[in-house]
Tab-separated table of C-alpha atoms in Angstrom:
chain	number	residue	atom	x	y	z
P	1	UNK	CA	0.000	0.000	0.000
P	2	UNK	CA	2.687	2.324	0.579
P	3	UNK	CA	4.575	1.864	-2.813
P	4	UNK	CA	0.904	3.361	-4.075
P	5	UNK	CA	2.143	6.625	-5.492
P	6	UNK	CA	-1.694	8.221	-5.161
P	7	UNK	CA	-1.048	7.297	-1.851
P	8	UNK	CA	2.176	8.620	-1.255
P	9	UNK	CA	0.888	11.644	-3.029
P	10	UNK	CA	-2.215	12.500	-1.235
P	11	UNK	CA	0.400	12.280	2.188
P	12	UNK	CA	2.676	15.035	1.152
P	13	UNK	CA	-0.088	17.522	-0.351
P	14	UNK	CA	-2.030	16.737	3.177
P	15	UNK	CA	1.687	17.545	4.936
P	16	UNK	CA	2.462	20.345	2.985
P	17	UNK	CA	-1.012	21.924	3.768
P	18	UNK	CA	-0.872	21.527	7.770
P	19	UNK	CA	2.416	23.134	7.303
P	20	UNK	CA	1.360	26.037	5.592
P	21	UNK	CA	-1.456	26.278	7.571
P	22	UNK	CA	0.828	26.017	10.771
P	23	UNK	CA	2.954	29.120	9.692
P	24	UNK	CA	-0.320	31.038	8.699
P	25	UNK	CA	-1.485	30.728	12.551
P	26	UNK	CA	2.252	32.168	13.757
P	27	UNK	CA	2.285	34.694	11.519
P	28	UNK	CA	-0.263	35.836	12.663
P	29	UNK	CA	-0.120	35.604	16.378
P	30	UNK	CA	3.561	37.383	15.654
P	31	UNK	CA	1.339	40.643	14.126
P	32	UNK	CA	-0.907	40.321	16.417
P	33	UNK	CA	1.413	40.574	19.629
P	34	UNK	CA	3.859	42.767	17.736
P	35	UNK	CA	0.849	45.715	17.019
P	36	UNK	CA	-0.223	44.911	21.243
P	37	UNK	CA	3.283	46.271	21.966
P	38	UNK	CA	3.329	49.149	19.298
P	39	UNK	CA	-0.055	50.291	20.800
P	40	UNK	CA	1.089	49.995	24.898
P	41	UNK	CA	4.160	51.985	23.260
P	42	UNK	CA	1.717	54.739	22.312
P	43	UNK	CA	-0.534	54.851	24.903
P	44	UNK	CA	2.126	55.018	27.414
P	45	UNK	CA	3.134	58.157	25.606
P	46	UNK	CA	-0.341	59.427	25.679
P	47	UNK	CA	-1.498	59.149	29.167
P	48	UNK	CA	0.734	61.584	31.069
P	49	UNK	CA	-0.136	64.618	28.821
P	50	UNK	CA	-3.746	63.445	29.366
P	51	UNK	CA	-3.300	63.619	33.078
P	52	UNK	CA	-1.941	66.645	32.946
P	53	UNK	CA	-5.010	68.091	31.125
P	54	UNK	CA	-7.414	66.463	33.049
P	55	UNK	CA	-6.411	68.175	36.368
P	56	UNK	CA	-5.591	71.596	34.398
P	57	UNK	CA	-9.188	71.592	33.374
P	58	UNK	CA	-10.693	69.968	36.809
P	59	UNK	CA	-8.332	72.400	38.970
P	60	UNK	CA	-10.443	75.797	41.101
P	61	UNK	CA	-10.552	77.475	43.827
P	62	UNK	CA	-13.731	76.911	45.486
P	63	UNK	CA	-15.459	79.366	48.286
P	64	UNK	CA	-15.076	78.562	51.977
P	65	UNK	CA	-18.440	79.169	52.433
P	66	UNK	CA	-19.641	76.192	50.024
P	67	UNK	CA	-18.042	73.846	52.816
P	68	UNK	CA	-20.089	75.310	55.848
P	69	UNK	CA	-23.149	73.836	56.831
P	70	UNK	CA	-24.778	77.794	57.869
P	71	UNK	CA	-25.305	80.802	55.714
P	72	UNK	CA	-25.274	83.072	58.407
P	73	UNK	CA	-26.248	84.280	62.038
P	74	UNK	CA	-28.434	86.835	62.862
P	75	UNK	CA	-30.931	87.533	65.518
P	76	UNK	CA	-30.223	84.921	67.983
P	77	UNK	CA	-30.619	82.373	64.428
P	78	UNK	CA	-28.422	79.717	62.151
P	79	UNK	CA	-29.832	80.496	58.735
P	80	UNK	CA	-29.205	77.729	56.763
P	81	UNK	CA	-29.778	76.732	53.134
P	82	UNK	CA	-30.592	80.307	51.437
P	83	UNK	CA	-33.268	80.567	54.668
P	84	UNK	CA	-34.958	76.997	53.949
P	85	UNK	CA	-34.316	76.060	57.878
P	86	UNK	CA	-33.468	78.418	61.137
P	87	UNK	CA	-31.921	76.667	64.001
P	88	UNK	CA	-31.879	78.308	67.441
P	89	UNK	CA	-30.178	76.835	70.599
P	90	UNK	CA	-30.478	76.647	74.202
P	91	UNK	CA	-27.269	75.979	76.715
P	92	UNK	CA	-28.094	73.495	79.315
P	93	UNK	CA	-26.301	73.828	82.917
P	94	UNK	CA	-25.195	70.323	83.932
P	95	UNK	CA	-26.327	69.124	87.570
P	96	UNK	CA	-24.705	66.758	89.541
P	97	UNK	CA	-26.732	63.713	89.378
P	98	UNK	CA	-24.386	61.393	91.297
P	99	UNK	CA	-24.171	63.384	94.602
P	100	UNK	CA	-28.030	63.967	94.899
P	101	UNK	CA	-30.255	61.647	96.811
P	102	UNK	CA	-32.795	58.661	95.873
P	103	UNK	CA	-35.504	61.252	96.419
P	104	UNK	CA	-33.955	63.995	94.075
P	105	UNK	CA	-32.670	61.571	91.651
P	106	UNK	CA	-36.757	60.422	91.285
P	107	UNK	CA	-37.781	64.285	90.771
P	108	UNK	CA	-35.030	65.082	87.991
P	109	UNK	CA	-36.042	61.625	86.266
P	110	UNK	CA	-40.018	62.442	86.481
P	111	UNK	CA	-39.263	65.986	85.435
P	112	UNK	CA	-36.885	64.760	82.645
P	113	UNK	CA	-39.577	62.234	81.607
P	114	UNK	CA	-41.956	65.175	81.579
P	115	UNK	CA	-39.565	66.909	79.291
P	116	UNK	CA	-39.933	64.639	76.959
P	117	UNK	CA	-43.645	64.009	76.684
P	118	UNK	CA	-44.038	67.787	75.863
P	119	UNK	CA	-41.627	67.663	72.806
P	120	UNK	CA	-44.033	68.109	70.001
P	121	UNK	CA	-40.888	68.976	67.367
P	122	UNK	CA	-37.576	67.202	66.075
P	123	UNK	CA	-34.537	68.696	68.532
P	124	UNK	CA	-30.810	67.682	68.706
P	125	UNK	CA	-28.632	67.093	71.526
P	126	UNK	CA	-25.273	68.568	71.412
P	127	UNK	CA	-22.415	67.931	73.913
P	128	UNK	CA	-19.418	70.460	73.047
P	129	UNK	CA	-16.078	70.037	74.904
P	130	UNK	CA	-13.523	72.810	75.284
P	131	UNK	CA	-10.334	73.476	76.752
P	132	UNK	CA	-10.656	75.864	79.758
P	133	UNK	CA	-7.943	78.669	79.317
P	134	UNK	CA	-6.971	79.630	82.595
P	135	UNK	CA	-4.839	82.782	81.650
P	136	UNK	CA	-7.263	85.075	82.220
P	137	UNK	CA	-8.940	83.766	85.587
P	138	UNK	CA	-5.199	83.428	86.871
P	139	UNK	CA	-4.667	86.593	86.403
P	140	UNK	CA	-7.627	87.714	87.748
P	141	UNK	CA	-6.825	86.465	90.963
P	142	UNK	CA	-3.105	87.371	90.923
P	143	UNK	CA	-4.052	91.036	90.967
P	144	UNK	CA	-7.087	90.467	93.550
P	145	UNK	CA	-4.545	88.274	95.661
P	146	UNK	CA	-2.099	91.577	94.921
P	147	UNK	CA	-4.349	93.975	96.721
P	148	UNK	CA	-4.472	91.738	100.317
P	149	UNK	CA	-0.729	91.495	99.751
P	150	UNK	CA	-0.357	95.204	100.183
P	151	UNK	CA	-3.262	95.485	102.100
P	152	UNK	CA	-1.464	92.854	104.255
P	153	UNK	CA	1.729	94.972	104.632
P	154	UNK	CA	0.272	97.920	105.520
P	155	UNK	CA	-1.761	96.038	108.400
P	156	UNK	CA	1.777	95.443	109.788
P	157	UNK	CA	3.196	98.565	110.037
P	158	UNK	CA	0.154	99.787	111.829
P	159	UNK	CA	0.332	96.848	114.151
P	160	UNK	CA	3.894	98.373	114.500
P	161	UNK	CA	2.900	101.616	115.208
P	162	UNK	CA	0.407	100.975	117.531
P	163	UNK	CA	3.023	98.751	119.947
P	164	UNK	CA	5.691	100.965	119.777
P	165	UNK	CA	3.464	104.288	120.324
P	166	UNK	CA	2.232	102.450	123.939
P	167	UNK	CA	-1.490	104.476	123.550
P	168	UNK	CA	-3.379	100.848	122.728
P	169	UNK	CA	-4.812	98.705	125.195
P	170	UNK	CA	-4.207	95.147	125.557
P	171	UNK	CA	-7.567	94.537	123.948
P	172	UNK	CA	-7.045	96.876	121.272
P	173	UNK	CA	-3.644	94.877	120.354
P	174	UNK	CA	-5.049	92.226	120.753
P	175	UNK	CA	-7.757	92.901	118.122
P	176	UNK	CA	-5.649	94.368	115.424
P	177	UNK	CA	-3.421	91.488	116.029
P	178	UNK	CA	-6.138	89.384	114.831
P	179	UNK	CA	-7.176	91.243	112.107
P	180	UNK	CA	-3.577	90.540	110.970
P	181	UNK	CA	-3.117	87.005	111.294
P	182	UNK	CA	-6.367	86.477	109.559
P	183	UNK	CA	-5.011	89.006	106.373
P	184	UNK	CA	-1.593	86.845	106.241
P	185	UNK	CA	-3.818	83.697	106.535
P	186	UNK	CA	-5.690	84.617	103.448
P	187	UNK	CA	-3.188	85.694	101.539
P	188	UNK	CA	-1.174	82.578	101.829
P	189	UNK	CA	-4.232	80.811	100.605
P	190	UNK	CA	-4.645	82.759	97.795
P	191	UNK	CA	-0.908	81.856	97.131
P	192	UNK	CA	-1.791	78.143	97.454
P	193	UNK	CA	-4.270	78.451	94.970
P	194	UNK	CA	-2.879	80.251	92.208
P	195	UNK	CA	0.226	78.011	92.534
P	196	UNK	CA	-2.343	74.967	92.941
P	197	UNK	CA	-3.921	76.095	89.836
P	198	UNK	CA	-0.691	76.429	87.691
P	199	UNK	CA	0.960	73.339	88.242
P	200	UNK	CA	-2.542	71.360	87.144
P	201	UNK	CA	-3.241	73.126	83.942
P	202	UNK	CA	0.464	72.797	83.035
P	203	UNK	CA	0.125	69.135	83.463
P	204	UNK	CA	-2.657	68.727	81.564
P	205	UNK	CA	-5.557	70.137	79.912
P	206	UNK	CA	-8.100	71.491	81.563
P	207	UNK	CA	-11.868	70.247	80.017
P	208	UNK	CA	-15.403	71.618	80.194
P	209	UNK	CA	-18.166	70.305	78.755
P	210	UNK	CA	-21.131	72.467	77.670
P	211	UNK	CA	-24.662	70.718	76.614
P	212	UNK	CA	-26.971	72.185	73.744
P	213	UNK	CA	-30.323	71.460	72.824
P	214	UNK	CA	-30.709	72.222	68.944
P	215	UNK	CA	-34.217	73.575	68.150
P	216	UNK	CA	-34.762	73.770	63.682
P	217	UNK	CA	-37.508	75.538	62.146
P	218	UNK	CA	-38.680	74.815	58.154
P	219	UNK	CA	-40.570	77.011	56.600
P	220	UNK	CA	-42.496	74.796	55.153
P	221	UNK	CA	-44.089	73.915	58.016
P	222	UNK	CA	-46.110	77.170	57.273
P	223	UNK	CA	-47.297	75.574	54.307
P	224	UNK	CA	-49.049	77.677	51.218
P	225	UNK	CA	-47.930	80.995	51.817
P	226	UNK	CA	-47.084	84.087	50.287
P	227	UNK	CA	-44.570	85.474	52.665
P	228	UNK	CA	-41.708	87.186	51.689
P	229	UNK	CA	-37.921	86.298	53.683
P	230	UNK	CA	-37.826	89.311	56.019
P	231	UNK	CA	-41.862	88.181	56.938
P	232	UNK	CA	-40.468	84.223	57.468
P	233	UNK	CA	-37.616	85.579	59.513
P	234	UNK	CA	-39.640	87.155	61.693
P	235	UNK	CA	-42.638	84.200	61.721
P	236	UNK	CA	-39.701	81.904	62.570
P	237	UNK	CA	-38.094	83.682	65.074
P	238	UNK	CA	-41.211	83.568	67.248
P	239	UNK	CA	-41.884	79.981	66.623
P	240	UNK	CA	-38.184	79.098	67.767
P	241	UNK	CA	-38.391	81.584	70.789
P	242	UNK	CA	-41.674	79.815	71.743
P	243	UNK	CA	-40.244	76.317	71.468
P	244	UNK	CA	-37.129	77.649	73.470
P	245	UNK	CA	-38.851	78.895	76.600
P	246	UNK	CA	-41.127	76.066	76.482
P	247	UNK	CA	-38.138	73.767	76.791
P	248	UNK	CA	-36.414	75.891	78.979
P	249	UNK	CA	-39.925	76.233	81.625
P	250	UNK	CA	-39.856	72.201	81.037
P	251	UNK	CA	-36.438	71.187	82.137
P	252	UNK	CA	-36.989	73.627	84.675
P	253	UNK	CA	-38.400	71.007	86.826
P	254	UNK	CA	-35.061	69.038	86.518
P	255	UNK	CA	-33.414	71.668	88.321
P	256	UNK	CA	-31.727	71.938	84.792
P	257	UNK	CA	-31.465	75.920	83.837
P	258	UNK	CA	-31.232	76.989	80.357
P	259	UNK	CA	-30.826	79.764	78.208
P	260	UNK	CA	-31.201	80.880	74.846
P	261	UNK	CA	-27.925	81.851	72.791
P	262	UNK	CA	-27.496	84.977	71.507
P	263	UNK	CA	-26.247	85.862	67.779
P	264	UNK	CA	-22.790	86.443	69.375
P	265	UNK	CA	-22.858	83.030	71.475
P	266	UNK	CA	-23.954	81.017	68.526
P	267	UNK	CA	-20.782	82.518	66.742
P	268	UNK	CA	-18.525	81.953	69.446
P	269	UNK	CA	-20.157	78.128	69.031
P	270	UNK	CA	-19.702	77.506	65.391
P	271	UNK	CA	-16.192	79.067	66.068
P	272	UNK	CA	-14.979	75.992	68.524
P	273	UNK	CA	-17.250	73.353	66.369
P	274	UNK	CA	-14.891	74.312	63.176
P	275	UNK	CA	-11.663	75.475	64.829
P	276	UNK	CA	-11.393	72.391	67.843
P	277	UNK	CA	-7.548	72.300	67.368
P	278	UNK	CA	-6.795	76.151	67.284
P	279	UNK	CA	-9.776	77.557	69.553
P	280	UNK	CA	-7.394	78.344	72.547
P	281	UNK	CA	-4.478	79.562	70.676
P	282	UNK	CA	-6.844	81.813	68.159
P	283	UNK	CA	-10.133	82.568	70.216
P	284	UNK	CA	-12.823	83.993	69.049
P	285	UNK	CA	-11.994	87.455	71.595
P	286	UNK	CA	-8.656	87.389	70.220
P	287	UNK	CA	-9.669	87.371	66.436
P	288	UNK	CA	-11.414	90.000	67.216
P	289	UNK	CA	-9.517	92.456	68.610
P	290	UNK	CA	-6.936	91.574	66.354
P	291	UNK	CA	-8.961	92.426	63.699
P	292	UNK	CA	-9.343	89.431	61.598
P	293	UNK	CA	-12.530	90.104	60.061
P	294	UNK	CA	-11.015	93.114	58.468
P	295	UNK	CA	-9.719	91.722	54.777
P	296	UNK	CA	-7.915	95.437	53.964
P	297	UNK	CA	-7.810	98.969	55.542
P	298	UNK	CA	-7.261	102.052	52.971
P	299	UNK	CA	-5.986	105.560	54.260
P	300	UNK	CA	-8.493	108.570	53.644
P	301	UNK	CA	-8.380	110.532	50.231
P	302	UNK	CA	-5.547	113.480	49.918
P	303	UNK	CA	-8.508	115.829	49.109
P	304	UNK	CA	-10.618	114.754	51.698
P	305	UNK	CA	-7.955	115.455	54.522
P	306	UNK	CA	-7.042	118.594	52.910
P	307	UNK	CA	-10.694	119.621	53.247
P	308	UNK	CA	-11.069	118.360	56.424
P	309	UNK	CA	-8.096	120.726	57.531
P	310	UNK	CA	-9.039	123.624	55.627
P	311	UNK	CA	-12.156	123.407	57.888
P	312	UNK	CA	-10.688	123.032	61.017
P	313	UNK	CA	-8.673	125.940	60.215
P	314	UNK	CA	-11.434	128.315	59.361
P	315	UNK	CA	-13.407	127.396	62.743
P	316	UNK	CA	-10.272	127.686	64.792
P	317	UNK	CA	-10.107	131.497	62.926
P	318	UNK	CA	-13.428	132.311	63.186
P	319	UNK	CA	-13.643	131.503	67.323
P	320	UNK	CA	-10.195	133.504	67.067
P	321	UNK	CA	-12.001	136.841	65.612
P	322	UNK	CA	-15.415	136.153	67.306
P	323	UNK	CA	-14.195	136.382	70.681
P	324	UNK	CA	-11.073	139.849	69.383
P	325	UNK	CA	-14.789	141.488	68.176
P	326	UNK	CA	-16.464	140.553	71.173
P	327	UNK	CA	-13.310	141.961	73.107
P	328	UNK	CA	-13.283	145.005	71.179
P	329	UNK	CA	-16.937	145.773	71.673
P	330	UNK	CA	-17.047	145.327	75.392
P	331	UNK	CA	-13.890	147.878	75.211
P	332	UNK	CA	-15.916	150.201	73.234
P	333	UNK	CA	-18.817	150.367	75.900
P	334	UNK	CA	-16.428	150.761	78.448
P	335	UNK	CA	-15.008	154.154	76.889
P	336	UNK	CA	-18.663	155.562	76.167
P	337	UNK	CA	-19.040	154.420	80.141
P	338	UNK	CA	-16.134	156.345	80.750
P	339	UNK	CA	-17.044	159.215	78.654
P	340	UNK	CA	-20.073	159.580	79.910
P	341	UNK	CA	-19.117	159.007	83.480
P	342	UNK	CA	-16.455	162.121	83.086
P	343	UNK	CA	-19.076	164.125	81.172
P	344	UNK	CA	-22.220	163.647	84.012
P	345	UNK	CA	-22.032	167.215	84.847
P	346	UNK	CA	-22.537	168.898	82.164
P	347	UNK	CA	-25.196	166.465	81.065
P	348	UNK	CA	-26.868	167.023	84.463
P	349	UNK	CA	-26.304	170.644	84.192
P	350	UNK	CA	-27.548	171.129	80.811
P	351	UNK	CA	-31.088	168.700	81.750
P	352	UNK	CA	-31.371	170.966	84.562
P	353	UNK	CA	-31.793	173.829	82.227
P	354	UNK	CA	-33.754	172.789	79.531
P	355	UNK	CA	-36.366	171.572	82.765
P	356	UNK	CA	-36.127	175.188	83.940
P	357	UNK	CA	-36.603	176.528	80.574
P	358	UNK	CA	-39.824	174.186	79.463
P	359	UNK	CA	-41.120	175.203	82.964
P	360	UNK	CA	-40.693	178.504	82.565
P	361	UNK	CA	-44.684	179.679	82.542
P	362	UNK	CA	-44.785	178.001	85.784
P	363	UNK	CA	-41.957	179.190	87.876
P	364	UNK	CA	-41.720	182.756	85.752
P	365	UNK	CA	-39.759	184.045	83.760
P	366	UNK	CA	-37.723	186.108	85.888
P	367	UNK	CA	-36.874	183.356	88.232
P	368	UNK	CA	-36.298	180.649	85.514
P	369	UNK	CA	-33.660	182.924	84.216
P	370	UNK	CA	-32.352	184.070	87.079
P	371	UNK	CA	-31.624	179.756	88.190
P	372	UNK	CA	-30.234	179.411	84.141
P	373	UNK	CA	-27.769	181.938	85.338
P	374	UNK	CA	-26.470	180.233	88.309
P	375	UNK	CA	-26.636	176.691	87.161
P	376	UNK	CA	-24.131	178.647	84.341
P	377	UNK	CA	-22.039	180.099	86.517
P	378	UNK	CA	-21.904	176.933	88.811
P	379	UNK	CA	-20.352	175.550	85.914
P	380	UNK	CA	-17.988	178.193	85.075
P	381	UNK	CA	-16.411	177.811	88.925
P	382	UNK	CA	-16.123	174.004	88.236
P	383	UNK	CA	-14.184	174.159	85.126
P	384	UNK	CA	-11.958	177.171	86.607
P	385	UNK	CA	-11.292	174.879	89.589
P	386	UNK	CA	-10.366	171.909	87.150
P	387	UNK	CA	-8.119	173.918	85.660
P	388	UNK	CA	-6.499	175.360	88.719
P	389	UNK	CA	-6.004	171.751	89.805
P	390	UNK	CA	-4.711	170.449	86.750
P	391	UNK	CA	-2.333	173.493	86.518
P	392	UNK	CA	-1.274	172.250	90.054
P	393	UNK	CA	-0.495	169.278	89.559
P	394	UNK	CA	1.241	169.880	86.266
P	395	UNK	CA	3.622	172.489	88.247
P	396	UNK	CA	4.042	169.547	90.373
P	397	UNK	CA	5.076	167.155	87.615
P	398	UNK	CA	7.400	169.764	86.261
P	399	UNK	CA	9.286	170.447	89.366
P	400	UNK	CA	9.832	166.713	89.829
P	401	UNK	CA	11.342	166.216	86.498
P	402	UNK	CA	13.729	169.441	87.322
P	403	UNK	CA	15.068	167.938	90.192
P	404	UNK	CA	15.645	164.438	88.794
P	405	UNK	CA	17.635	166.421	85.605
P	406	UNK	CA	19.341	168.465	88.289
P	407	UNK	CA	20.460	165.473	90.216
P	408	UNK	CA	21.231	163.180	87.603
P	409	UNK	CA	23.849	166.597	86.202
């Protein structure tokens, strides 16, 4: 059978077509993996300028604001969500439950229980701790703790005085010496404490923890309405300030005491919620009288100041003349005074006459000429005397000045 040459034949064509068909199926797995590589090649080239362009284009700066959970505070209120819920809060002081009694312990629980029943809205608990900075208490009492020092010292030298001066009484000693042992006593308390208190908070932290009841308001729960914001405000300002003093009357009767926050307060809050880490190195206080919510401070115009002087000139001028006129005028009634004080005489004189003369039908005229005559002649002697006197005392004058010429010759 094999010497068959159709056999023989039909063998090779059927070897030589497995062969060819075997180096059709690795040629092409060789392209095949060879154009994988060429295209990792290529996109390896590719994807770090695409990177780069992706976070060019995806890169921003984005507003604080957009990461805070509040629009704003105002009137005792968290606005939130462009005024779609107000949030007001009440601060909770903390009794000690532990140290009361089974009987107290029963009230607070009935009165808590009672608390709850009345709750007719959705409220949040909120427990806030915060580190206690004792700076400012410390120094509070170093300067009080100051004063007995001093006060303390000068208790002594009287005590002093009063032994060596021998005009005390036993009694009387006796009594200021108590006085001072009970001023040294207290100020070496107060020295206890403060050093008491410095050595614990620079140990450790100090903690206090404040409780919060959260009271929201929707306006929604108004319903239908054709209110405008400053009207909602208002409408849910008195709906939270209702629900407030209701839960504040309510825990009442757990001997719990509560009041409401004001805008400040609720800052002050958000301020420690937000800034945990840096609230005692940057306070709230401290921001503010450093001045952080100023963002930039510009000086006055040139014009403006100029103006602003020019004015203060011309009313610093004008008081200036006001009161030289007012000087001057007062001046000018004193030399009329004067005048007329030097001239009364003649004026009196001269009345006198023109009396006489109007009344001259009365009195007659003989006689009303006859006094016109010697009120004249009165006043002739008075003017000759002047003048005799003035001539005196102008000889006077003169021989003075001789003598003082002859002397100083």
């Amino acid at each position: 059978m094999l010497n068959n040459p159709e056999i023989l034949v039909s063998f090779f064509t059927i070897a030589i077509i497995a062969i060819l068909i075997l180096m059709a199926i690795l040629a092409i797995v060789y392209f095949a993996s060879k154009r994988k590589k060429t295209k990792v090649k290529e996109e390896n080239n590719v994807i770090p300028e695409d990177k780069n362009t992706q976070k060019s284009k995806t890169f921003g700066v984005e507003s604080v604001m957009d990461f805070m959970e509040f629009d704003k505070v105002e009137d005792n209120m968290i606005v939130q969500k462009n005024g779609t819920k107000y949030i007001m809060v009440v601060e909770c002081q903390g009794i000690n439950y532990d140290l009361m009694s089974e009987v107290e312990k029963n009230a607070v629980e009935e009165g808590f229980i009672q608390f709850l029943n009345t709750i007719r809205h959705p409220i949040q608990i909120y427990v806030q701790t915060r580190t206690i900075n004792l700076e400012g208490s410390l120094q509070t009492y170093k300067d009080r703790v100051k004063e007995i020092e001093d006060n303390l010292l000068r208790q002594e030298m009287r005590y002093k005085e009063m032994q060596s001066s021998g005009n005390y009484t036993k009694e009387q000693l006796d009594r200021a010496y108590y006085e001072l042992t009970k001023q040294k006593n207290l100020t070496e308390y107060g020295k206890d404490i403060i050093y008491s208190t410095e050595k614990m908070s620079s140990n450790k932290n100090v903690l206090n923890q404040k409780y919060y009841i959260v009271v929201p308001y929707y306006p929604e729960e108004l319903g239908q309405n054709d209110f405008d914001k400053e009207e909602i405000k208002n409408l849910a300002f008195s709906e939270l300030y209702t629900r407030c003093q209701s839960i504040i009357r309510t825990l009442a009767a757990c001997d719990v005491n509560g009041k409401i926050l004001t805008s400040n307060e609720l800052i002050d809050l958000l301020y420690v919620a937000y800034n945990r880490d840096e609230q005692e190195v940057f306070g709230l206080n401290k921001a503010l009288r450093a001045g952080y919510d100023e963002l930039y401070s510009t000086a006055p115009d040139v014009l403006d100041k100029k103006m602003r002087e020019l004015d203060r000139q011309i009313e610093e001028k004008a008081f200036n003349k006001a009161n030289t006129k007012v000087l001057e005028a007062q001046s000018a009634k004193e030399r009329a005074l004067r005048r007329k004080e030097e001239s009364m005489e003649d004026l009196i004189d001269q009345m006198a006459a023109l009396i006489i003369e109007q009344n001259r039908n009365l009195v007659g005229n003989d006689i009303a000429q006859e006094a016109i005559e010697n009120i004249k002649e009165e006043k002739a002697q008075k003017k000759l005397k002047k003048k005799e006197e003035g001539g005196t005392k102008e000889n006077v004058k003169e021989k003075t000045k001789r003598r003082k010429t002859t002397k100083t010759a």
